[in-house]
mmCIF file of C-alpha atoms in Angstrom:
data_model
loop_
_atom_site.group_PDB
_atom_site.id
_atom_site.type_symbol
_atom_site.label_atom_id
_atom_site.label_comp_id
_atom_site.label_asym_id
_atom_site.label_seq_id
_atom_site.Cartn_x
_atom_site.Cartn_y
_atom_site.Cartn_z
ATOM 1 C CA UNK A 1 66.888 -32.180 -29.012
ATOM 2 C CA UNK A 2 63.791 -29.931 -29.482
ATOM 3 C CA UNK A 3 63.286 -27.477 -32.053
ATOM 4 C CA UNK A 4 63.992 -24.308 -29.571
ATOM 5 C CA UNK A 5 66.867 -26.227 -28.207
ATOM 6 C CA UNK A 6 68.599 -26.840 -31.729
ATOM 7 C CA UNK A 7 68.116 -22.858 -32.499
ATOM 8 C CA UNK A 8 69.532 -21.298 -29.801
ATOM 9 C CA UNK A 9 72.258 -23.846 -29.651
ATOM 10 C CA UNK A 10 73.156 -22.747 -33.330
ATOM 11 C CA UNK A 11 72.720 -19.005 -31.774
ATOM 12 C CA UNK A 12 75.570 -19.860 -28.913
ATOM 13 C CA UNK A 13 77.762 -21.873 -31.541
ATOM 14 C CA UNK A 14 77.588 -18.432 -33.760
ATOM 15 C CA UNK A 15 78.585 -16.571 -30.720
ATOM 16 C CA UNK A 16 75.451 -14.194 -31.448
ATOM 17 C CA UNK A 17 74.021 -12.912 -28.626
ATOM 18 C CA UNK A 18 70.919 -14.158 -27.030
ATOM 19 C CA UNK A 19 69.374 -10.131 -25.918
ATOM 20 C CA UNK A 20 66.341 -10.620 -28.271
ATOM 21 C CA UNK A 21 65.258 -13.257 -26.424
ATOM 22 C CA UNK A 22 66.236 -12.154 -22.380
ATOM 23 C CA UNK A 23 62.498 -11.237 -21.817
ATOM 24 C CA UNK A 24 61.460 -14.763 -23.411
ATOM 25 C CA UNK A 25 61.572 -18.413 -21.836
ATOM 26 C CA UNK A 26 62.140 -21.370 -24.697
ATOM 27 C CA UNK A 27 60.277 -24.542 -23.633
ATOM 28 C CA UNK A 28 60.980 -27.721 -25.128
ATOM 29 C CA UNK A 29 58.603 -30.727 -24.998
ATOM 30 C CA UNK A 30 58.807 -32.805 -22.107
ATOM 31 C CA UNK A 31 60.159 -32.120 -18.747
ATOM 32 C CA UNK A 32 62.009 -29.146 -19.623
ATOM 33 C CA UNK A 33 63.615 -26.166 -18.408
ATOM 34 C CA UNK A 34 62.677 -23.077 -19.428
ATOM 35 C CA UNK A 35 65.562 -20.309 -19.629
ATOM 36 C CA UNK A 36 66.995 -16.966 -20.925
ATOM 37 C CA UNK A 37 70.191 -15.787 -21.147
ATOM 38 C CA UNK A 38 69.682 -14.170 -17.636
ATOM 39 C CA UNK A 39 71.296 -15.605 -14.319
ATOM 40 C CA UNK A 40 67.876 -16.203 -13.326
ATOM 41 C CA UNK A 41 67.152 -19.497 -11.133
ATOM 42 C CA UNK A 42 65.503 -22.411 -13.721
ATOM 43 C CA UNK A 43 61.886 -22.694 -13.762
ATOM 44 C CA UNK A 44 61.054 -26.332 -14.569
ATOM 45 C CA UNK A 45 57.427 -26.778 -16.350
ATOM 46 C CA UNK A 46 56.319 -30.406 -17.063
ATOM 47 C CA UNK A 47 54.573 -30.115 -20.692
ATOM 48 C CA UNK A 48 54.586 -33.730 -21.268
ATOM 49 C CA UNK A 49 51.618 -35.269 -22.729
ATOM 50 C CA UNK A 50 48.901 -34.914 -25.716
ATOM 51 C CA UNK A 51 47.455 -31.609 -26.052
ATOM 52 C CA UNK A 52 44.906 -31.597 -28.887
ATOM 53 C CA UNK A 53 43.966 -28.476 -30.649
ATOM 54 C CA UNK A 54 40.486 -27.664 -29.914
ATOM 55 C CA UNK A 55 37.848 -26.413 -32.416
ATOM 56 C CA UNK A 56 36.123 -23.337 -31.820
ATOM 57 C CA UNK A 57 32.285 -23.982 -32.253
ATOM 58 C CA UNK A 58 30.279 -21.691 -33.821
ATOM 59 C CA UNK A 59 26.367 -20.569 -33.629
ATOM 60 C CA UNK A 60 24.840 -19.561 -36.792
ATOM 61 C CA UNK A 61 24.918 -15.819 -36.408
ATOM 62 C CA UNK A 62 28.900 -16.568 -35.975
ATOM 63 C CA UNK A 63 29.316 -16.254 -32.679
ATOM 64 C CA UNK A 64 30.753 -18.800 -30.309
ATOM 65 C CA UNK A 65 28.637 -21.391 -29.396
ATOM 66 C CA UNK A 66 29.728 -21.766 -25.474
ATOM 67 C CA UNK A 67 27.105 -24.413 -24.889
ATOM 68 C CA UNK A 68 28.557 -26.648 -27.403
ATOM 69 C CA UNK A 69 31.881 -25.924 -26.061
ATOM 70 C CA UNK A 70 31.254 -27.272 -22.923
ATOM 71 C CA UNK A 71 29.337 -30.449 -23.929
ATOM 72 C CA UNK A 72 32.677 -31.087 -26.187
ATOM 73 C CA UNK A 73 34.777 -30.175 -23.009
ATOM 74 C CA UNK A 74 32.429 -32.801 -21.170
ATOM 75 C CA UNK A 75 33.503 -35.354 -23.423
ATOM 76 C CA UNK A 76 37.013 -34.432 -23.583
ATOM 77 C CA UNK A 77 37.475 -34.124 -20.124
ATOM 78 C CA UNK A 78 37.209 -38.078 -19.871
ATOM 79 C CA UNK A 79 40.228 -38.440 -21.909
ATOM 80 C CA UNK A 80 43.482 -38.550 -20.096
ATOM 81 C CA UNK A 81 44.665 -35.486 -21.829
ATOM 82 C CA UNK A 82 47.029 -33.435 -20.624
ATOM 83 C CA UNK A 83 45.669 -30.228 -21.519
ATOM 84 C CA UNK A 84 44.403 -28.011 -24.516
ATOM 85 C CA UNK A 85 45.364 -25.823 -27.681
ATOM 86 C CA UNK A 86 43.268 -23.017 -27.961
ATOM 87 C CA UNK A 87 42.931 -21.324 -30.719
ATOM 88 C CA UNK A 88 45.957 -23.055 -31.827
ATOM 89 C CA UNK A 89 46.109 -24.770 -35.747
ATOM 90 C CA UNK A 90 42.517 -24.771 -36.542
ATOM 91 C CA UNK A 91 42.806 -21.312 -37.965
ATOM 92 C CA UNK A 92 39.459 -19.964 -36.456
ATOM 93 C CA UNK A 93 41.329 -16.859 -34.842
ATOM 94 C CA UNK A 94 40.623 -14.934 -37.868
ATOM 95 C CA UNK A 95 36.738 -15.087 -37.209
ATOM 96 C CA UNK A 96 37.459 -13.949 -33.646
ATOM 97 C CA UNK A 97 37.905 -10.018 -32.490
ATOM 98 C CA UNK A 98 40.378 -9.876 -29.599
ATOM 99 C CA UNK A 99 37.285 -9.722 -26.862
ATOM 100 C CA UNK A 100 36.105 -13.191 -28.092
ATOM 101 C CA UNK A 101 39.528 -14.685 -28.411
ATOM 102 C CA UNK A 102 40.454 -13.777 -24.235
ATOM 103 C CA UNK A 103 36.981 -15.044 -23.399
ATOM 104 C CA UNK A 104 37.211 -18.108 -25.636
ATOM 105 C CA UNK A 105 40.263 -19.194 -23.522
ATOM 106 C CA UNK A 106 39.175 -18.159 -20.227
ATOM 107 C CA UNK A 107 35.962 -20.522 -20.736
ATOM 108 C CA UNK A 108 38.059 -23.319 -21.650
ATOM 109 C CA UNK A 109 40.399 -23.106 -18.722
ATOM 110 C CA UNK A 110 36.815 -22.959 -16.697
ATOM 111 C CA UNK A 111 35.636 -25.888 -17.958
ATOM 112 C CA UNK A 112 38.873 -28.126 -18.073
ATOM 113 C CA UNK A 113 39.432 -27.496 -14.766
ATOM 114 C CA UNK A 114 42.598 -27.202 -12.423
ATOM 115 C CA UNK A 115 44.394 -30.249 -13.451
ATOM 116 C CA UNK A 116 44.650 -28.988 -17.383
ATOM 117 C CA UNK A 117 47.258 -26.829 -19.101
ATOM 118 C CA UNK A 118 45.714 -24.800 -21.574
ATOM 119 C CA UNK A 119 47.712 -23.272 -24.650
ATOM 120 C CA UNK A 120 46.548 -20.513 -25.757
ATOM 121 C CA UNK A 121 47.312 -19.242 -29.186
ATOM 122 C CA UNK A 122 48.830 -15.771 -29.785
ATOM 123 C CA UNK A 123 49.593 -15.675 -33.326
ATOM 124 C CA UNK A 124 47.326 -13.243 -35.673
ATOM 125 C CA UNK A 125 47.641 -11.094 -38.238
ATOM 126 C CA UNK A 126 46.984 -8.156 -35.933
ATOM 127 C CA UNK A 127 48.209 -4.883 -34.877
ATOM 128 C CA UNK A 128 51.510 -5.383 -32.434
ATOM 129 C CA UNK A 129 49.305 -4.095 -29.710
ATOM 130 C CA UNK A 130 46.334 -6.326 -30.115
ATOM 131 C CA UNK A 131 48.756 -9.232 -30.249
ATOM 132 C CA UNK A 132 50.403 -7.897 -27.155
ATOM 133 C CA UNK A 133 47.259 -7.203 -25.524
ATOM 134 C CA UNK A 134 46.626 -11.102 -26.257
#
């Protein structure tokens, strides 16, 4: 049972209600359903696979290096992955401003191509309308 599955099972079992989470959809690894404690129809989303966090390359001014990015997204790109984590557990986010962080993930979806997921990391110690902006 995944992680998301285990919580809100302990939720139901508690007979607390699920209305914090109505807006949201939990997605467990795998072929998995995403829900919310709406009657809407299932949504299935296949998330199997490896998804490695990617590094966010940097020039030496400390911007983003975007041609490095794509010759590692070359080389990555002939690995059977099944998509990408940007932004994810490398803990570069903190060097980004919001601007850089949308157009960070936006490149990498360019340059992955149609056939990969990406993941985009939200988490930041930000204002609650920068991260909602994100």
């Amino acid at each position: 049972m995944s992680r998301a599955a285990l919580v809100a099972s302990r939720f139901l079992k508690c007979g607390q209600e699920l209305s914090l989470l109505r807006p949201l959809n939990f997605i467990s690894a795998g072929k998995c359903s995403a829900f919310s404690s709406s009657t809407v129809q299932r949504q299935h989303l296949d998330i199997s696979g490896i998804f490695p966090p990617i590094p966010t390359p940097f020039n030496a001014d400390e911007s983003i290096a975007y041609d490095k990015l794509e010759y590692n997204m070359k080389k990555w790109n002939k690995i059977p992955f099944r998509g990408y984590v940007v932004q994810g557990s490398n803990g570069e986010c903190c060097f980004l401003n919001l601007e850089e962080r949308v157009k960070m993930v936006k490149e990498v979806k360019r340059l992955a191509g149609p056939n990969k997921l990406i993941i985009a990391g939200s988490g930041c110690e930000c204002k609650v309308h920068d991260f909602i902006y994100l």
